[in-house]
């Protein structure tokens, strides 16, 4: 069994006891130790800033032209923290409990409680950096609700919270770059992990502008490279988001945890045709005030505003009265799919539902009229004042929707449909965020650790900053305290030579195939297989078919792709070839993982395992474990980390 290294003692004291007894590195020794960080989104930028501030010599790598272009910038709705500013019953324990329950009892108590504990410090850190969180009239930070909770704990900056948090982390990172504590490598992509005597000691990186391969040594390597949702081709992820960094580590011995746990976000702009290469998310925060519905009549052709109230089915409010439109993402996504599959969908494709703000506009307008002590206000004025309030809270989201669809969401309800958004799976890590390779860590979305089978909204930003600012500075020090006598290993070492040779041979192989199919076409085919057979719903037959289809696709890829351009030059097509080759292998593992997990939990919905009411049928007696896959010759071997619940009693999730 895998050892997660969870500290002993009561749940509330585990993290504080760990910090009190952890090994430390003195300031003089920190200056001698080098740390490599791959990825500079929220997790990577915050880790680089924090470790640079402590005095370590940090090298940070990102494939974008600036850390500000990391996909973290796309997060819209907010970041969770147990501040209880609303005085509505929130607490560290309730955030912990909601996260465990929201993940359908497939995450570790120790990790999740630590996340809840440090959440409040994240907000203080970001406010000190100048992050412009929304505020109430009296000056206090404002909160709003997200799915899976009955309290308001989500801090936000309009509809651009990720951007503002990333700018804060970026400023902290740039300060350390200016001080010389961090060396920044933009337009560089990690293509291989280097190990010496079984420990992570460096990476092979490619300069994406010149095409040259570079060797970099580090006493420890931190992967902060984000999620792998683009394995589905169409997702809300940035088009450059990929799995290559963690996949290279996986093939060198790092176990992969719960690869099939994929989050489908319920509020995305629907697919409009084959021409699309990505999807756009509409923030979950819109479910605060928006009401989701479909017509009660099959094949309804009337415009939404022509359909009277008694002919509308507010299906989330009907099925889940306790949480209504704020059920967790996996529940809301499956409910939308169920309505559309039965023929109640809207729009030209009939693969969409309405997200309607008419009631919210009216309610806010009446509140404004009352605040201004206005009497006998006509409906038009009420609507106008209500729209002003909604615009202040969600304006940039509404503008974005109108630019993409050409429809005014203040007048016509938004049309939304579920889409791939986040991956709960990732490299297996222990309590210290270390993988099964000593000296190799995984932070943020690229590890599996905190969200179980479903992530609650506004928790991704929380985890990324928690890992970078408040967890890794302690845990990496515990490892490096025993490495202070290790001198810098020269990059002429045979391990670096072999790693670079392997990368070079792989690149040359891509260029030499000279087939007829494009990398993009292969990616599209992979995405269709994954979405159809390992997407919102899975079954054994479909997964077996998917595994065979992916294996066939892999053979075609390595015999018939055509990569244009040359090696030693700027060549995005070559870069994408490497990423898609990794996605194809990952897709096979995801389907294998989904096939062996014969239960439904969170974002993993096996059609064979559902209750009479169509809800997930979890099988705790057989599957209460983390599935950790080891890459072995010819395939993968499954290892299991049993999940033990000492505080929370697992039960059938109910939001009714």
PDB file of N, CA, C and O in Angstrom, residues 592-615:
ATOM      1  N   UNK A 592      -8.730   2.975 -19.040  1.00  0.00           N
ATOM      2  CA  UNK A 592      -8.452   1.800 -18.205  1.00  0.00           C
ATOM      3  C   UNK A 592      -8.860   2.057 -16.761  1.00  0.00           C
ATOM      4  O   UNK A 592      -9.451   1.195 -16.100  1.00  0.00           O
ATOM      5  N   UNK A 593      -8.557   3.254 -16.278  1.00  0.00           N
ATOM      6  CA  UNK A 593      -8.906   3.613 -14.906  1.00  0.00           C
ATOM      7  C   UNK A 593     -10.424   3.647 -14.731  1.00  0.00           C
ATOM      8  O   UNK A 593     -10.963   3.152 -13.742  1.00  0.00           O
ATOM      9  N   UNK A 594     -11.116   4.238 -15.711  1.00  0.00           N
ATOM     10  CA  UNK A 594     -12.579   4.312 -15.645  1.00  0.00           C
ATOM     11  C   UNK A 594     -13.209   2.927 -15.723  1.00  0.00           C
ATOM     12  O   UNK A 594     -14.242   2.664 -15.103  1.00  0.00           O
ATOM     13  N   UNK A 595     -12.578   2.028 -16.471  1.00  0.00           N
ATOM     14  CA  UNK A 595     -13.113   0.671 -16.628  1.00  0.00           C
ATOM     15  C   UNK A 595     -12.987  -0.136 -15.348  1.00  0.00           C
ATOM     16  O   UNK A 595     -13.915  -0.866 -14.961  1.00  0.00           O
ATOM     17  N   UNK A 596     -11.858   0.017 -14.648  1.00  0.00           N
ATOM     18  CA  UNK A 596     -11.674  -0.783 -13.436  1.00  0.00           C
ATOM     19  C   UNK A 596     -12.463  -0.241 -12.258  1.00  0.00           C
ATOM     20  O   UNK A 596     -12.758  -0.974 -11.315  1.00  0.00           O
ATOM     21  N   UNK A 597     -12.848   1.043 -12.284  1.00  0.00           N
ATOM     22  CA  UNK A 597     -13.608   1.625 -11.165  1.00  0.00           C
ATOM     23  C   UNK A 597     -15.093   1.371 -11.404  1.00  0.00           C
ATOM     24  O   UNK A 597     -15.802   2.188 -11.979  1.00  0.00           O
ATOM     25  N   UNK A 598     -15.568   0.244 -10.942  1.00  0.00           N
ATOM     26  CA  UNK A 598     -16.944  -0.189 -11.194  1.00  0.00           C
ATOM     27  C   UNK A 598     -17.890   0.388 -10.138  1.00  0.00           C
ATOM     28  O   UNK A 598     -18.446  -0.321  -9.291  1.00  0.00           O
ATOM     29  N   UNK A 599     -18.026   1.693 -10.199  1.00  0.00           N
ATOM     30  CA  UNK A 599     -18.927   2.448  -9.343  1.00  0.00           C
ATOM     31  C   UNK A 599     -19.151   3.795 -10.013  1.00  0.00           C
ATOM     32  O   UNK A 599     -18.493   4.136 -10.990  1.00  0.00           O
ATOM     33  N   UNK A 600     -20.095   4.548  -9.492  1.00  0.00           N
ATOM     34  CA  UNK A 600     -20.256   5.944  -9.917  1.00  0.00           C
ATOM     35  C   UNK A 600     -19.929   6.829  -8.724  1.00  0.00           C
ATOM     36  O   UNK A 600     -20.395   6.574  -7.610  1.00  0.00           O
ATOM     37  N   UNK A 601     -19.109   7.841  -8.954  1.00  0.00           N
ATOM     38  CA  UNK A 601     -18.782   8.779  -7.879  1.00  0.00           C
ATOM     39  C   UNK A 601     -18.347  10.090  -8.514  1.00  0.00           C
ATOM     40  O   UNK A 601     -17.549  10.102  -9.442  1.00  0.00           O
ATOM     41  N   UNK A 602     -18.899  11.200  -8.047  1.00  0.00           N
ATOM     42  CA  UNK A 602     -18.512  12.510  -8.550  1.00  0.00           C
ATOM     43  C   UNK A 602     -18.603  12.602 -10.057  1.00  0.00           C
ATOM     44  O   UNK A 602     -19.621  12.278 -10.666  1.00  0.00           O
ATOM     45  N   UNK A 603     -17.493  13.041 -10.678  1.00  0.00           N
ATOM     46  CA  UNK A 603     -17.463  13.207 -12.120  1.00  0.00           C
ATOM     47  C   UNK A 603     -17.338  11.907 -12.885  1.00  0.00           C
ATOM     48  O   UNK A 603     -17.391  11.908 -14.113  1.00  0.00           O
ATOM     49  N   UNK A 604     -17.159  10.784 -12.187  1.00  0.00           N
ATOM     50  CA  UNK A 604     -17.052   9.471 -12.831  1.00  0.00           C
ATOM     51  C   UNK A 604     -18.412   8.779 -12.731  1.00  0.00           C
ATOM     52  O   UNK A 604     -18.783   8.257 -11.678  1.00  0.00           O
ATOM     53  N   UNK A 605     -19.173   8.809 -13.824  1.00  0.00           N
ATOM     54  CA  UNK A 605     -20.532   8.247 -13.818  1.00  0.00           C
ATOM     55  C   UNK A 605     -20.579   7.023 -14.729  1.00  0.00           C
ATOM     56  O   UNK A 605     -20.610   7.144 -15.953  1.00  0.00           O
ATOM     57  N   UNK A 606     -20.558   5.847 -14.100  1.00  0.00           N
ATOM     58  CA  UNK A 606     -20.715   4.596 -14.833  1.00  0.00           C
ATOM     59  C   UNK A 606     -22.202   4.293 -14.931  1.00  0.00           C
ATOM     60  O   UNK A 606     -22.884   4.158 -13.914  1.00  0.00           O
ATOM     61  N   UNK A 607     -22.703   4.164 -16.152  1.00  0.00           N
ATOM     62  CA  UNK A 607     -24.138   3.988 -16.368  1.00  0.00           C
ATOM     63  C   UNK A 607     -24.682   2.739 -15.700  1.00  0.00           C
ATOM     64  O   UNK A 607     -25.864   2.674 -15.337  1.00  0.00           O
ATOM     65  N   UNK A 608     -23.805   1.731 -15.491  1.00  0.00           N
ATOM     66  CA  UNK A 608     -24.266   0.503 -14.848  1.00  0.00           C
ATOM     67  C   UNK A 608     -24.497   0.676 -13.355  1.00  0.00           C
ATOM     68  O   UNK A 608     -25.144  -0.168 -12.726  1.00  0.00           O
ATOM     69  N   UNK A 609     -23.962   1.766 -12.801  1.00  0.00           N
ATOM     70  CA  UNK A 609     -24.013   1.952 -11.347  1.00  0.00           C
ATOM     71  C   UNK A 609     -24.684   3.282 -11.014  1.00  0.00           C
ATOM     72  O   UNK A 609     -24.032   4.300 -10.855  1.00  0.00           O
ATOM     73  N   UNK A 610     -26.018   3.245 -10.943  1.00  0.00           N
ATOM     74  CA  UNK A 610     -26.794   4.425 -10.587  1.00  0.00           C
ATOM     75  C   UNK A 610     -28.017   3.992  -9.791  1.00  0.00           C
ATOM     76  O   UNK A 610     -28.494   2.865  -9.906  1.00  0.00           O
ATOM     77  N   UNK A 611     -28.494   4.906  -8.967  1.00  0.00           N
ATOM     78  CA  UNK A 611     -29.671   4.622  -8.153  1.00  0.00           C
ATOM     79  C   UNK A 611     -30.925   4.679  -9.026  1.00  0.00           C
ATOM     80  O   UNK A 611     -30.881   5.068 -10.196  1.00  0.00           O
ATOM     81  N   UNK A 612     -32.054   4.295  -8.437  1.00  0.00           N
ATOM     82  CA  UNK A 612     -33.316   4.337  -9.160  1.00  0.00           C
ATOM     83  C   UNK A 612     -33.691   5.733  -9.597  1.00  0.00           C
ATOM     84  O   UNK A 612     -34.461   5.911 -10.552  1.00  0.00           O
ATOM     85  N   UNK A 613     -33.140   6.756  -8.917  1.00  0.00           N
ATOM     86  CA  UNK A 613     -33.429   8.145  -9.267  1.00  0.00           C
ATOM     87  C   UNK A 613     -32.383   8.739 -10.202  1.00  0.00           C
ATOM     88  O   UNK A 613     -32.361   9.942 -10.455  1.00  0.00           O
ATOM     89  N   UNK A 614     -31.479   7.895 -10.695  1.00  0.00           N
ATOM     90  CA  UNK A 614     -30.470   8.367 -11.641  1.00  0.00           C
ATOM     91  C   UNK A 614     -29.274   9.036 -10.998  1.00  0.00           C
ATOM     92  O   UNK A 614     -28.500   9.705 -11.689  1.00  0.00           O
ATOM     93  N   UNK A 615     -29.089   8.879  -9.677  1.00  0.00           N
ATOM     94  CA  UNK A 615     -27.942   9.472  -8.993  1.00  0.00           C
ATOM     95  C   UNK A 615     -26.784   8.467  -8.939  1.00  0.00           C
ATOM     96  O   UNK A 615     -26.965   7.275  -9.189  1.00  0.00           O
TER      97      UNK A 615
END
